[in-house]
XYZ file of C-alpha atoms in Angstrom:
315
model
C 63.286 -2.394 -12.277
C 66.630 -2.325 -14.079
C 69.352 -0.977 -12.418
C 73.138 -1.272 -12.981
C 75.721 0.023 -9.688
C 78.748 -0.305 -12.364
C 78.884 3.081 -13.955
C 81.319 3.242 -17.048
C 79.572 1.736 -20.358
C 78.396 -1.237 -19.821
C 77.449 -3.967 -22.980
C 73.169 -4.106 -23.002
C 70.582 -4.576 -24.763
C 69.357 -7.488 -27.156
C 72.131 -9.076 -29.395
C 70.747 -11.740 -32.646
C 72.949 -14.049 -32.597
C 73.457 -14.125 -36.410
C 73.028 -16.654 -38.576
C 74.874 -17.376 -41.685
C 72.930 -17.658 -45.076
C 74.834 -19.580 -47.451
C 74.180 -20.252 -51.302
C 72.827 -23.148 -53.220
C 76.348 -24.583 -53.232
C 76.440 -23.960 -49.210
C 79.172 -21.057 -49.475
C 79.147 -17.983 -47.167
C 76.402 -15.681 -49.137
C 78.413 -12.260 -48.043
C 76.087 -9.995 -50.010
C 73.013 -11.534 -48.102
C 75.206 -11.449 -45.098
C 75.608 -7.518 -45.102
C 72.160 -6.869 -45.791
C 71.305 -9.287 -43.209
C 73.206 -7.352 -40.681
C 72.177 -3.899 -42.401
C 68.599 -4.957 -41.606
C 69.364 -5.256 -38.137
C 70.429 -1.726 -37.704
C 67.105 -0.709 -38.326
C 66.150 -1.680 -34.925
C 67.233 -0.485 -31.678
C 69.866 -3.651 -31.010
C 72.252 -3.528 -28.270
C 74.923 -5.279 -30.425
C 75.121 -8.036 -32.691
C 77.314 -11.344 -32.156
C 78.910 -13.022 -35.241
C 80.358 -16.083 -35.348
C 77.873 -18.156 -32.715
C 76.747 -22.132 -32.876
C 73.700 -19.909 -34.544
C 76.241 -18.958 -37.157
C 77.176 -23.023 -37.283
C 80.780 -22.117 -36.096
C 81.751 -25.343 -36.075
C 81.362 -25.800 -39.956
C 83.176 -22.729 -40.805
C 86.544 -22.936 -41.835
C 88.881 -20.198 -39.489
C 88.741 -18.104 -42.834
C 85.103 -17.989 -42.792
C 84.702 -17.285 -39.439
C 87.190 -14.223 -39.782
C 84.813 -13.135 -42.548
C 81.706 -13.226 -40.885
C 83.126 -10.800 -38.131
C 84.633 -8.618 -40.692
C 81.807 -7.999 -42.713
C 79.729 -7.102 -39.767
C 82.261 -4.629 -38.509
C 82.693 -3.308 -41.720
C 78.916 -3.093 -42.023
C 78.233 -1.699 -38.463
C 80.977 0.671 -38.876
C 81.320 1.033 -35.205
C 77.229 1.957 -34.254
C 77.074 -0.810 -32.452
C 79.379 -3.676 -30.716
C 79.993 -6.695 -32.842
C 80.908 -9.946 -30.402
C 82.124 -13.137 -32.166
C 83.491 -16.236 -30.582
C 87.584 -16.577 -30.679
C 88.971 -19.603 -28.492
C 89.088 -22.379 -31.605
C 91.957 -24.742 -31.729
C 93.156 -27.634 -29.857
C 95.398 -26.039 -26.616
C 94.797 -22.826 -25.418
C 97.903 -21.597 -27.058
C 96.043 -22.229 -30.586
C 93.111 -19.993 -28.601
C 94.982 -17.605 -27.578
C 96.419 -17.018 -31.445
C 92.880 -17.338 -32.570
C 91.075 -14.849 -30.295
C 94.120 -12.326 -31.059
C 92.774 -12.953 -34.827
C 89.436 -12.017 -33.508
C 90.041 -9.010 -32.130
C 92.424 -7.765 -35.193
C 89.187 -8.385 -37.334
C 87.057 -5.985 -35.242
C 85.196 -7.431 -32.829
C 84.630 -5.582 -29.961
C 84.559 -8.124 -27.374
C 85.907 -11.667 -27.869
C 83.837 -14.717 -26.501
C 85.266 -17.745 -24.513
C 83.578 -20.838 -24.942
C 84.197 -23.959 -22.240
C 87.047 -25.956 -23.702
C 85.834 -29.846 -23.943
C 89.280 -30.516 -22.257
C 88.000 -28.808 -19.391
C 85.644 -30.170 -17.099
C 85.469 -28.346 -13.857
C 85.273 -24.850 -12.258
C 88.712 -24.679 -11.193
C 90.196 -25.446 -14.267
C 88.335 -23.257 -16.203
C 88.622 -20.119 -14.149
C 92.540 -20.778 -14.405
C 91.886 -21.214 -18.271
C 90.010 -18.055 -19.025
C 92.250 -15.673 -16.361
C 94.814 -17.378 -18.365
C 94.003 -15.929 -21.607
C 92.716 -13.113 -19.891
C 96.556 -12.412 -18.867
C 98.040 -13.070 -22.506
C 95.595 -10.818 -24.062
C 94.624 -7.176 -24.022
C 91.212 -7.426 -25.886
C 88.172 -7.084 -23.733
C 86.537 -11.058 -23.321
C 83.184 -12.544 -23.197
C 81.803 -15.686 -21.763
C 79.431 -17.977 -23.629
C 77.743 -20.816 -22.282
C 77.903 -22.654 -25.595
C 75.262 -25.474 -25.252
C 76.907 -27.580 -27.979
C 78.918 -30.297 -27.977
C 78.091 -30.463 -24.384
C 75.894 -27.946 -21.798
C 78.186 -26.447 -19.353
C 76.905 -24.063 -16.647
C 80.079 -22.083 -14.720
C 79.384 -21.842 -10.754
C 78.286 -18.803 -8.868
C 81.601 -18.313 -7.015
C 83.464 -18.810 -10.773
C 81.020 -16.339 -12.086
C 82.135 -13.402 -9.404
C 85.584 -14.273 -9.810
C 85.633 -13.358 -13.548
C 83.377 -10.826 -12.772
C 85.490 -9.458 -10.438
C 88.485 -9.452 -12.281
C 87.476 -6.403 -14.772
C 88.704 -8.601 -17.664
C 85.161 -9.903 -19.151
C 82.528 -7.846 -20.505
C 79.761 -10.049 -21.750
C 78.087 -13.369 -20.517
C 75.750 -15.139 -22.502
C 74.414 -17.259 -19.446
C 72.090 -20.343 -20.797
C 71.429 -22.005 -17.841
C 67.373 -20.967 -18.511
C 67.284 -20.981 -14.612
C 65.630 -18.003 -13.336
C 66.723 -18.257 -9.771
C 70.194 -18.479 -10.940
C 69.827 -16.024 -13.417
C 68.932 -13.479 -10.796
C 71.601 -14.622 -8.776
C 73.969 -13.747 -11.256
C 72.343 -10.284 -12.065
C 73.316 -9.608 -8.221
C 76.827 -10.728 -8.890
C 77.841 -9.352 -12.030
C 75.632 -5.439 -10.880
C 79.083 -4.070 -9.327
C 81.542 -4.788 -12.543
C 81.978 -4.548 -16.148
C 80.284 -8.092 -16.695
C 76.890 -7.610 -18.377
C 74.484 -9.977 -18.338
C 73.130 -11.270 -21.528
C 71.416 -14.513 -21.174
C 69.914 -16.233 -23.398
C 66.658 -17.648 -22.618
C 63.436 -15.930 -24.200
C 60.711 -17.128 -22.061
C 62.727 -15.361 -18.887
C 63.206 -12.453 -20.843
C 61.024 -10.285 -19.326
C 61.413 -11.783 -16.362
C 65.291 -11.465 -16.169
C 64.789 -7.871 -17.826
C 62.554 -6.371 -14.373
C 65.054 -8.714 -11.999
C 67.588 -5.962 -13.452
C 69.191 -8.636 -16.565
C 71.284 -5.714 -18.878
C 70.413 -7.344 -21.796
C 69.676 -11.178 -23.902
C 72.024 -12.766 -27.020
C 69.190 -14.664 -28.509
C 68.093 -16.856 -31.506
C 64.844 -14.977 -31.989
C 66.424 -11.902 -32.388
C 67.155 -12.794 -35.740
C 63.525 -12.587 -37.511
C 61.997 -10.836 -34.407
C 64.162 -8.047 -33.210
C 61.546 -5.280 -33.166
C 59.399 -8.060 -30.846
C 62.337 -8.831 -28.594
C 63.297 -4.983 -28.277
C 59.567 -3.766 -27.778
C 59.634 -6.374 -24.739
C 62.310 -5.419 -23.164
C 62.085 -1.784 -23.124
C 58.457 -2.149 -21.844
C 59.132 -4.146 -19.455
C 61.908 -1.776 -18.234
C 59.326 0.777 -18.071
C 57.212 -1.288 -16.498
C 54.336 -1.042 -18.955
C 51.442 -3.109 -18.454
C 51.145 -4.194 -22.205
C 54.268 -6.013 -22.291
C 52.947 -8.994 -21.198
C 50.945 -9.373 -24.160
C 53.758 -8.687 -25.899
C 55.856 -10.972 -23.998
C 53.110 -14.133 -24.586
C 53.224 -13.564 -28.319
C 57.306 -13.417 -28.530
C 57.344 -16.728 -26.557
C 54.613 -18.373 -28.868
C 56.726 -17.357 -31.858
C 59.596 -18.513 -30.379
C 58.624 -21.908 -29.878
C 58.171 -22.272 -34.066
C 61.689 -22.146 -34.311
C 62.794 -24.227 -31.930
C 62.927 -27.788 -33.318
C 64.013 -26.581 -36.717
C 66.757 -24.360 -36.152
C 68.938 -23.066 -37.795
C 67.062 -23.403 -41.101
C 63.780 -22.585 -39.783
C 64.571 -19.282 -38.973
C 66.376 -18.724 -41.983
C 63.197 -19.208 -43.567
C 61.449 -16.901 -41.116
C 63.827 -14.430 -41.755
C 63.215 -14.954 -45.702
C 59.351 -14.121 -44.486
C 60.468 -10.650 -43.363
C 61.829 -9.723 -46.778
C 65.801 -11.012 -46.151
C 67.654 -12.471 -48.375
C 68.521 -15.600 -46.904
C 67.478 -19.471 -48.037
C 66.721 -22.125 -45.843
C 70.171 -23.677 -46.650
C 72.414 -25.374 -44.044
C 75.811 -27.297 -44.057
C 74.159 -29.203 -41.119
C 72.773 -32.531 -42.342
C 68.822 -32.185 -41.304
C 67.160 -29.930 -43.858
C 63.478 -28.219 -43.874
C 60.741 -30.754 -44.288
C 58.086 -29.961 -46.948
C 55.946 -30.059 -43.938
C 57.534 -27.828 -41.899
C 57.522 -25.148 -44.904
C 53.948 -25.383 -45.279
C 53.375 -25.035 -41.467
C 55.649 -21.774 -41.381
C 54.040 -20.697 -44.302
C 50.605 -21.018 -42.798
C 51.978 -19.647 -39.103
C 53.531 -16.403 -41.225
C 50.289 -15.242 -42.615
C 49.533 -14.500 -38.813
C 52.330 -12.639 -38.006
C 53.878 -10.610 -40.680
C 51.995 -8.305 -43.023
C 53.185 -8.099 -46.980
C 56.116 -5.910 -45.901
C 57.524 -8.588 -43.639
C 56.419 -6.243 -41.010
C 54.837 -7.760 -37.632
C 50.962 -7.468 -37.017
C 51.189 -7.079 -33.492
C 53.593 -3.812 -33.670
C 51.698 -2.491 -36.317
C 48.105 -2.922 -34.556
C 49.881 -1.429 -30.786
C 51.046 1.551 -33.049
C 46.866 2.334 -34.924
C 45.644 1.784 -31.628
C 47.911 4.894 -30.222
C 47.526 7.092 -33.308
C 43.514 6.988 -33.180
């Protein structure tokens, strides 16, 4: 079952990582953005993190990116964290500025990525202790698969963890062993564990995980919630639960970001399948999430599943 040996507050819980809906003329829709987010705090969320590769960072000009964060802290208004990414530039100097940017805008925690100048352990763990010493804002890690996987070492991993300067890891090696590995390492300090890998959520959740930054938890965060805090209390019908959030997940998959943008427009958001990425949604794959939707959500936008577990107890 969960347990956590670090005792001060400690990040948890399941994180969207949010993405960004944009207008016919691809600008940042900030009205849809806030009610976006809004929506979100219907749901027991651990925290939400803004400005992600969900969030297509690496479109964003540093202006947009600095709105993105500052309309979710403005929305949140301090209920719950708000992570965003911060080291953009082309020397860690230009990171360093940046992140200090980040943390002026409200974020509670500001995310590392793996610099593409770096290629090894070493280097990196003097790179992020670096910035960890030039800053006084708490830090994140974030396996960012894109432009390139990189997966930090065990022996990197305790070091940061170690050091009481980072707070949040979202871990995407989707490597159970290692992933419990890590939940051993990071138990004794401030580092929470938030990977990101649905089909070892559950899994990762009963191995002790404190929480998961994931794409589903954008159009499924009452799913992704339900699982994990049944399968903290080590409810038998989570795994039921658990089988359906994987299935859904998969529908996203190959069409992301802009298929769950249209998911989320399926739960009653306000969002278009719009994207400053170059693939767009196929005709085809519309009418196959179209189809796919009538299974899952009700008129509302509310899930089937959720509302069926919830007759079944009030009969």
């Amino acid at each position: 079952m969960h347990k956590t040996t670090y005792q001060a507050p400690r990040y948890e819980g399941i994180w969207p990582v949010l993405v960004t809906p944009f207008t016919e003329s691809l600008q940042i829709d900030v009205e849809a953005y806030r009610q976006i987010v809004s929506w979100h705090m219907n749901f027991a969320i651990g925290g939400l993190y803004a400005n992600c590769l969900s969030s297509e960072m690496y479109s964003l000009s540093e202006r947009e990116r600095l709105q993105l964060i500052e309309v979710a802290v403005q929305t949140v208004k301090g209920r719950i964290p708000i992570a965003a990414t911060g080291n953009f530039g082309e020397n860690i100097k230009e990171h360093i500025i940046f992140c200090k940017r980040v943390a002026d805008a409200g974020a509670d925690v500001v995310m590392l990525t793996v610099p593409s100048f770096i290629s090894d352990d070493e280097t990196l763990g003097h790179y992020f202790l670096q910035i960890a010493e030039k800053t006084e804002m708490k830090l994140g890690i974030y396996e960012c698969p894109q432009p390139r996987a990189y997966h930090l070492g065990l022996p990197l991993i305790k070091k940061l963890a170690d050091s009481g300067r980072f707070f949040a890891y979202k871990e995407t090696s989707c490597d159970i062993d290692k992933i419990k590995q890590v939940i051993e390492i990071t138990r004794p300090t401030p580092l929470a564990l938030l990977q990101a890998n649905v089909p070892h959520l559950l899994e990762a959740t009963i191995a002790g995980a404190d929480g998961s930054m994931n794409i589903v938890a954008n159009w499924l965060p009452d799913l992704a919630v339900e699982v994990r805090e049944r399968g903290m209390k080590g409810d038998p019908s989570v795994e039921n639960l658990n089988a359906t959030l994987c299935a859904m997940e998969l529908a996203q998959r190959s069409i992301h970001p802009f298929g769950v943008k249209y998911l989320m427009s399926k739960r009653g958001l306000p969002i278009k399948a719009k994207t400053r990425y170059n693939r767009k949604l196929s005709q085809e794959e519309g009418r196959c999430l179209d189809i796919i939707s009538q299974l899952w959500f009700e008129a509302d936008g509310s899930l089937k599943i959720l509302n069926q577990m919830k007759a079944k107890v009030n009969q």
